[in-house]
């Protein structure tokens, strides 16, 4: 665990330039030095990176570990199935193994930290507590809190009917030692019954306020699934720390973001498919397709408005939604760049240091700096020129452990369809 990464182009995650002529000294999983002269480090192994590029590991702020991103996977997401899987020792063990497998895929793809925002019971925090360098750093919410007929109710979220039951569920989640609390304030695209009402408000404001107040008292930040302007307003007014997904903002909401120092987590990956795919590919009806396009526009509009007003914007994939796999965080950066009109360096800095700031771990990771965890990826080409090079990292380094030529098995159909989206984006 004592080595020097030499002959490398450094992208530190905090600036828009490349640092040349310096080497990264790593000891016991920590970046000890970034030096021009390494003659004092005589007992360190020298690893020549042959003029490749190194940058901080990606941070994915919105992950659901139980799902794979299979396009038709949503069909099996129901309370009855989940109850069966989690009730029996053998099936629970299988689900845990799958979540562990998917977390490993995140790491092999170059994501060194994930933030899970809705999982099954306490599986996520138990995987976190393994403290394994084969898994990424995990910030977990475990189960979320929803309401009857709310988003993911009975699947990844408890169903609160009033303030007392909501606070009871919060205490149950607290007992599993999460890192944050997740609320499902609005419905989702496929929950909507009529056109034009995606993300209808489900959780009432008084419940949101009570949960945020108590969660903050416990020392937790609160993330919330929100996909409508009304939902954004309720979330901001009542103490939610991060708006996950988002919707079109008005001036009042922008001022609320600023006043509360709240952030937006942009998740284009699950919504972009509604812009480019047919309903048969999405296993939805006309209502779902129509509403999905509205949500796509809302997410992008929200991110743009926040960026224009110096409000923190982070990135996550909402992995486990149809076509959103555990190995495609690099695509989220490209979507962010193209639809939110930012530079490659801004997209990279967002997916690393800004994400770390939003998650509250920027003292530990998110950039290549002395004293921080050695969480880095090595790529063949300059990502400041071509973000697609992030698709296949040559090395993934997490807490100092180096994985050479990491490989993950990919779904050929998903990759083909998502590559077609990229082709259309670039051609337009």
XYZ file of C-alpha atoms in Angstrom:
428
model
C 0.000 0.000 0.000
C 2.987 2.306 -0.545
C 3.336 3.308 -4.156
C 3.804 6.228 -6.517
C 1.717 6.873 -9.622
C 4.104 8.510 -12.067
C 4.108 9.740 -15.683
C 0.458 10.727 -15.458
C -1.808 13.641 -16.362
C -3.728 14.697 -13.244
C -7.280 16.067 -13.311
C -7.886 16.938 -9.675
C -11.693 17.353 -9.704
C -11.529 20.910 -8.420
C -10.184 22.841 -11.416
C -10.414 22.800 -15.201
C -6.753 22.227 -15.953
C -4.398 19.265 -16.231
C -1.471 18.940 -13.824
C 1.607 17.590 -15.563
C 5.031 16.684 -14.288
C 3.901 15.534 -10.842
C 3.446 12.122 -9.247
C 0.845 10.946 -6.742
C 2.244 9.326 -3.617
C -0.127 6.869 -1.916
C 0.370 5.273 1.472
C -2.136 3.136 3.395
C -4.982 4.228 1.130
C -4.353 7.970 1.538
C -2.857 10.481 -0.888
C 0.321 11.416 0.966
C 1.838 13.785 -1.569
C 1.541 15.203 -5.078
C 5.158 15.894 -5.885
C 7.570 16.793 -8.649
C 10.530 15.309 -6.784
C 9.948 11.786 -5.482
C 13.583 11.004 -4.648
C 12.790 10.906 -0.924
C 10.300 8.079 -1.400
C 12.875 5.344 -1.915
C 10.956 2.373 -0.560
C 7.813 3.048 -2.613
C 6.794 1.014 -5.635
C 6.784 3.105 -8.827
C 3.780 2.562 -11.101
C 4.298 4.154 -14.503
C 0.934 5.154 -15.967
C 2.386 5.769 -19.427
C 1.013 9.296 -19.844
C -2.590 8.266 -19.174
C -5.092 10.469 -17.329
C -6.092 10.166 -13.698
C -9.047 11.800 -11.971
C -11.111 11.308 -8.809
C -13.459 8.345 -8.730
C -17.009 9.203 -9.724
C -19.671 9.682 -7.041
C -23.201 8.533 -7.824
C -25.681 10.357 -5.581
C -28.814 8.410 -6.514
C -28.704 4.618 -6.487
C -31.179 1.868 -5.656
C -29.124 -1.275 -5.151
C -31.837 -3.944 -5.425
C -32.452 -3.482 -9.167
C -30.336 -4.067 -12.264
C -31.850 -1.584 -14.716
C -33.451 -4.328 -16.787
C -35.967 -2.539 -19.077
C -38.867 -4.732 -17.971
C -37.753 -4.984 -14.353
C -40.401 -2.610 -13.046
C -43.058 -5.231 -13.621
C -41.834 -7.240 -10.637
C -41.683 -4.266 -8.264
C -44.667 -4.821 -6.030
C -45.302 -5.142 -2.338
C -46.288 -8.817 -2.469
C -43.055 -9.856 -4.157
C -40.896 -7.761 -1.824
C -42.653 -9.102 1.277
C -41.987 -12.657 0.112
C -38.331 -12.004 -0.706
C -37.554 -10.279 2.587
C -39.552 -12.609 4.841
C -37.539 -15.756 4.177
C -33.898 -16.269 5.154
C -32.861 -17.902 1.886
C -34.500 -15.361 -0.418
C -33.226 -12.462 1.708
C -29.739 -13.890 1.420
C -30.136 -14.023 -2.371
C -31.317 -10.394 -2.488
C -28.385 -9.328 -0.300
C -25.966 -11.123 -2.630
C -27.503 -9.341 -5.622
C -27.171 -5.943 -3.959
C -23.550 -6.742 -3.160
C -22.958 -7.786 -6.773
C -24.469 -4.555 -8.082
C -22.379 -2.468 -5.685
C -19.266 -4.209 -6.995
C -20.314 -3.323 -10.537
C -20.583 0.345 -9.550
C -16.994 0.251 -8.291
C -15.620 -1.605 -11.299
C -17.238 0.970 -13.576
C -15.343 3.796 -11.889
C -17.831 4.872 -9.204
C -15.985 4.875 -5.899
C -18.851 6.257 -3.785
C -22.575 5.611 -4.007
C -25.445 7.193 -2.101
C -28.378 4.810 -1.852
C -31.772 6.490 -1.597
C -34.284 3.735 -1.006
C -33.362 0.126 -0.391
C -34.689 -3.059 1.159
C -34.708 -3.075 4.960
C -31.132 -2.563 6.217
C -29.210 -4.332 3.446
C -27.451 -1.187 2.243
C -26.047 -0.191 5.626
C -24.923 -3.759 6.304
C -22.999 -3.763 3.031
C -21.542 -0.385 4.028
C -20.410 -1.815 7.358
C -18.438 -4.581 5.634
C -15.907 -1.798 4.941
C -14.685 -3.783 1.951
C -12.427 -2.381 -0.753
C -14.330 -4.629 -3.177
C -17.378 -2.414 -2.668
C -17.574 1.355 -3.135
C -18.040 3.713 -0.221
C -21.756 3.476 0.601
C -23.880 6.241 2.073
C -27.203 4.578 2.773
C -30.728 5.632 3.567
C -32.003 2.042 3.829
C -35.824 2.139 3.617
C -37.483 5.373 2.540
C -40.755 6.830 3.847
C -43.750 7.195 1.542
C -47.529 7.228 2.009
C -50.303 4.859 0.857
C -50.347 4.839 -2.951
C -47.189 6.932 -2.886
C -44.010 6.329 -4.831
C -42.443 2.940 -4.017
C -44.866 2.482 -1.119
C -44.491 -0.997 0.342
C -41.532 -1.738 -1.938
C -38.576 0.468 -1.023
C -40.546 2.668 1.377
C -42.755 2.455 4.446
C -46.333 3.759 4.151
C -46.994 6.523 6.669
C -50.638 7.531 7.137
C -50.091 10.454 9.525
C -47.386 12.251 11.513
C -47.202 9.677 14.372
C -46.784 6.752 11.974
C -44.253 8.720 9.900
C -42.154 9.434 12.999
C -42.446 5.787 14.060
C -41.004 4.712 10.707
C -38.269 7.330 11.010
C -37.239 5.828 14.336
C -37.270 2.358 12.792
C -34.940 3.565 10.053
C -32.754 5.348 12.622
C -32.283 2.030 14.408
C -30.677 0.624 11.235
C -28.001 3.365 11.396
C -28.454 5.039 8.001
C -26.421 7.963 6.688
C -29.410 9.976 5.481
C -33.206 9.854 5.315
C -35.160 9.509 2.071
C -38.750 10.711 1.573
C -41.079 10.024 -1.352
C -43.024 13.292 -1.495
C -44.589 12.996 -4.951
C -45.602 10.173 -7.184
C -43.507 9.104 -10.145
C -43.996 8.901 -13.888
C -45.568 5.480 -13.894
C -47.706 6.264 -10.823
C -49.640 8.981 -12.661
C -53.160 8.184 -13.843
C -53.729 11.048 -16.271
C -51.633 13.028 -18.719
C -50.012 16.170 -17.395
C -49.874 15.116 -13.740
C -46.540 13.368 -13.230
C -45.250 13.613 -9.710
C -48.550 14.502 -8.086
C -48.143 15.548 -4.449
C -48.658 12.505 -2.212
C -47.047 13.323 1.140
C -48.698 16.251 2.862
C -46.657 19.247 3.994
C -47.177 18.688 7.721
C -45.747 15.167 7.470
C -42.764 16.428 5.456
C -42.105 19.132 8.029
C -42.350 16.766 10.983
C -40.019 14.233 9.375
C -37.420 16.820 8.346
C -37.465 18.454 11.769
C -36.954 15.175 13.606
C -34.381 13.883 11.108
C -32.344 17.072 11.496
C -32.627 16.733 15.259
C -31.124 13.257 14.870
C -28.312 14.673 12.720
C -29.486 13.366 9.345
C -29.887 15.181 6.052
C -33.075 14.506 4.123
C -33.313 13.663 0.420
C -36.691 13.632 -1.311
C -38.114 12.162 -4.498
C -39.862 15.127 -6.129
C -41.144 15.382 -9.714
C -43.546 18.327 -9.789
C -43.350 22.068 -9.043
C -45.828 21.689 -6.190
C -43.694 18.930 -4.715
C -40.522 21.007 -5.004
C -42.203 23.893 -3.186
C -43.454 21.667 -0.364
C -40.043 20.024 -0.007
C -38.119 23.297 0.117
C -40.538 25.002 2.501
C -40.444 22.128 4.959
C -36.763 21.366 5.281
C -35.715 18.825 2.641
C -31.959 19.136 1.995
C -31.729 17.687 -1.523
C -34.353 17.696 -4.238
C -33.944 14.447 -6.146
C -35.044 14.685 -9.816
C -36.784 18.083 -9.692
C -39.229 20.120 -11.782
C -39.540 23.548 -13.345
C -38.789 26.303 -10.834
C -40.283 29.740 -10.327
C -38.545 32.688 -8.660
C -39.945 31.838 -5.222
C -38.499 28.330 -5.366
C -35.123 29.643 -6.483
C -35.061 31.964 -3.475
C -36.103 29.082 -1.203
C -33.180 27.001 -2.515
C -30.793 29.849 -1.729
C -32.247 30.653 1.673
C -32.130 27.058 2.848
C -28.784 26.233 1.197
C -30.500 23.252 -0.399
C -29.224 21.369 -3.433
C -30.618 19.693 -6.527
C -29.595 16.170 -7.537
C -30.047 15.952 -11.298
C -30.989 12.494 -12.629
C -31.342 12.631 -16.404
C -30.668 8.933 -17.050
C -34.100 7.527 -16.098
C -35.997 10.319 -17.870
C -34.086 10.633 -21.128
C -35.449 7.335 -22.406
C -38.939 8.868 -22.484
C -37.648 11.524 -24.855
C -36.092 9.057 -27.293
C -37.861 5.694 -26.905
C -41.288 4.389 -27.863
C -43.756 3.195 -25.243
C -43.220 -0.431 -26.288
C -39.555 -0.134 -25.291
C -40.552 1.352 -21.941
C -43.348 -1.084 -21.084
C -45.694 1.829 -20.462
C -48.851 3.346 -21.957
C -49.498 6.712 -23.618
C -49.969 8.383 -20.232
C -46.612 7.122 -18.974
C -44.798 8.188 -22.137
C -46.355 11.660 -22.102
C -45.618 12.192 -18.428
C -42.097 10.842 -18.777
C -41.325 13.532 -21.330
C -42.661 16.176 -18.937
C -40.453 14.858 -16.141
C -37.416 14.865 -18.437
C -38.029 18.527 -19.217
C -38.623 19.300 -15.526
C -35.358 17.693 -14.410
C -33.332 19.557 -17.030
C -35.121 22.870 -16.382
C -34.537 22.516 -12.647
C -30.817 21.852 -13.112
C -30.403 24.758 -15.525
C -32.215 27.192 -13.228
C -30.134 26.084 -10.250
C -26.881 26.424 -12.190
C -27.849 29.888 -13.401
C -28.484 30.933 -9.785
C -25.376 29.384 -8.204
C -27.348 26.657 -6.445
C -25.458 23.400 -5.963
C -26.353 20.740 -8.519
C -25.195 17.155 -8.107
C -25.505 14.092 -10.307
C -27.007 10.656 -9.845
C -28.318 8.001 -12.177
C -31.405 6.674 -10.345
C -29.951 3.280 -11.052
C -32.450 0.407 -11.183
C -34.951 2.353 -13.297
C -35.493 0.837 -16.767
C -32.324 1.135 -18.884
C -30.359 2.610 -15.964
C -27.663 0.094 -15.070
C -24.994 0.102 -12.392
C -22.186 0.703 -14.896
C -23.363 3.766 -16.823
C -22.666 6.767 -14.586
C -20.419 8.068 -17.381
C -23.514 8.570 -19.534
C -25.059 10.845 -16.892
C -22.090 13.188 -17.276
C -22.630 13.344 -21.041
C -26.354 14.017 -20.645
C -25.584 16.728 -18.082
C -23.045 18.339 -20.384
C -25.322 18.367 -23.414
C -28.702 19.232 -21.906
C -27.495 21.614 -19.203
C -24.856 23.213 -21.441
C -21.838 22.775 -19.189
C -18.230 21.973 -20.048
C -16.580 18.577 -19.688
C -14.547 19.862 -16.746
C -17.672 21.200 -15.026
C -19.422 17.830 -15.494
C -16.408 15.990 -14.065
C -16.087 18.370 -11.114
C -19.822 17.984 -10.448
C -19.643 14.175 -10.435
C -16.679 14.265 -8.053
C -16.044 17.183 -5.697
C -19.467 18.863 -5.900
C -21.183 15.533 -5.288
C -18.873 14.987 -2.325
C -19.840 18.397 -0.925
C -23.553 17.645 -1.279
C -23.045 14.291 0.440
C -20.957 15.860 3.192
C -17.820 13.809 2.484
C -15.645 16.379 0.685
C -13.054 16.289 3.488
C -12.559 12.600 2.749
C -12.940 12.200 -1.006
C -14.066 13.865 -4.227
C -10.766 15.331 -5.400
C -7.101 14.415 -5.762
C -5.655 16.267 -2.792
C -3.120 15.490 -0.109
C -4.767 13.848 2.883
C -7.779 12.497 1.034
C -8.665 8.897 0.324
C -6.946 7.495 -2.758
C -10.173 7.136 -4.757
C -9.229 7.554 -8.420
C -9.726 6.229 -11.915
C -7.228 6.024 -14.762
C -8.454 6.471 -18.338
C -6.711 6.265 -21.691
C -7.751 9.605 -23.178
C -8.288 13.120 -21.905
C -11.849 13.268 -20.447
C -11.739 17.069 -20.662
C -11.908 16.481 -24.416
C -13.916 13.248 -24.584
C -16.134 12.085 -21.722
C -16.715 8.741 -23.440
C -13.278 7.638 -22.267
C -14.867 7.220 -18.804
C -16.771 4.235 -20.200
C -13.778 1.931 -19.782
C -11.416 2.909 -16.969
C -8.024 1.249 -17.224
C -7.609 1.218 -13.466
C -9.965 1.839 -10.565
C -8.338 2.830 -7.299
C -10.378 2.795 -4.098
C -8.871 3.516 -0.701
C -5.531 2.801 -2.363
C -6.420 -0.636 -3.706
C -5.792 -0.827 -7.449
C -7.989 -2.867 -9.777
C -6.364 -3.229 -13.182
C -8.484 -3.444 -16.330
C -11.825 -3.769 -14.508
C -14.515 -5.474 -16.528
C -18.278 -5.753 -16.070
C -20.785 -7.777 -18.025
C -23.107 -5.431 -19.906
C -26.584 -5.860 -21.348
C -26.073 -5.695 -25.120
C -29.610 -4.484 -25.872
C -29.462 -1.726 -23.267
C -26.075 -0.582 -24.535
C -27.222 -0.541 -28.143
C -30.286 1.554 -27.378
C -28.437 3.976 -25.118
C -25.667 4.356 -27.698
C -28.365 5.307 -30.202
C -29.423 8.103 -27.836
C -25.852 9.397 -27.728
C -25.672 9.298 -31.508
C -28.839 11.365 -31.764
C -27.562 13.839 -29.171
C -24.293 14.333 -31.022
C -25.978 14.586 -34.414
C -28.330 17.267 -33.142
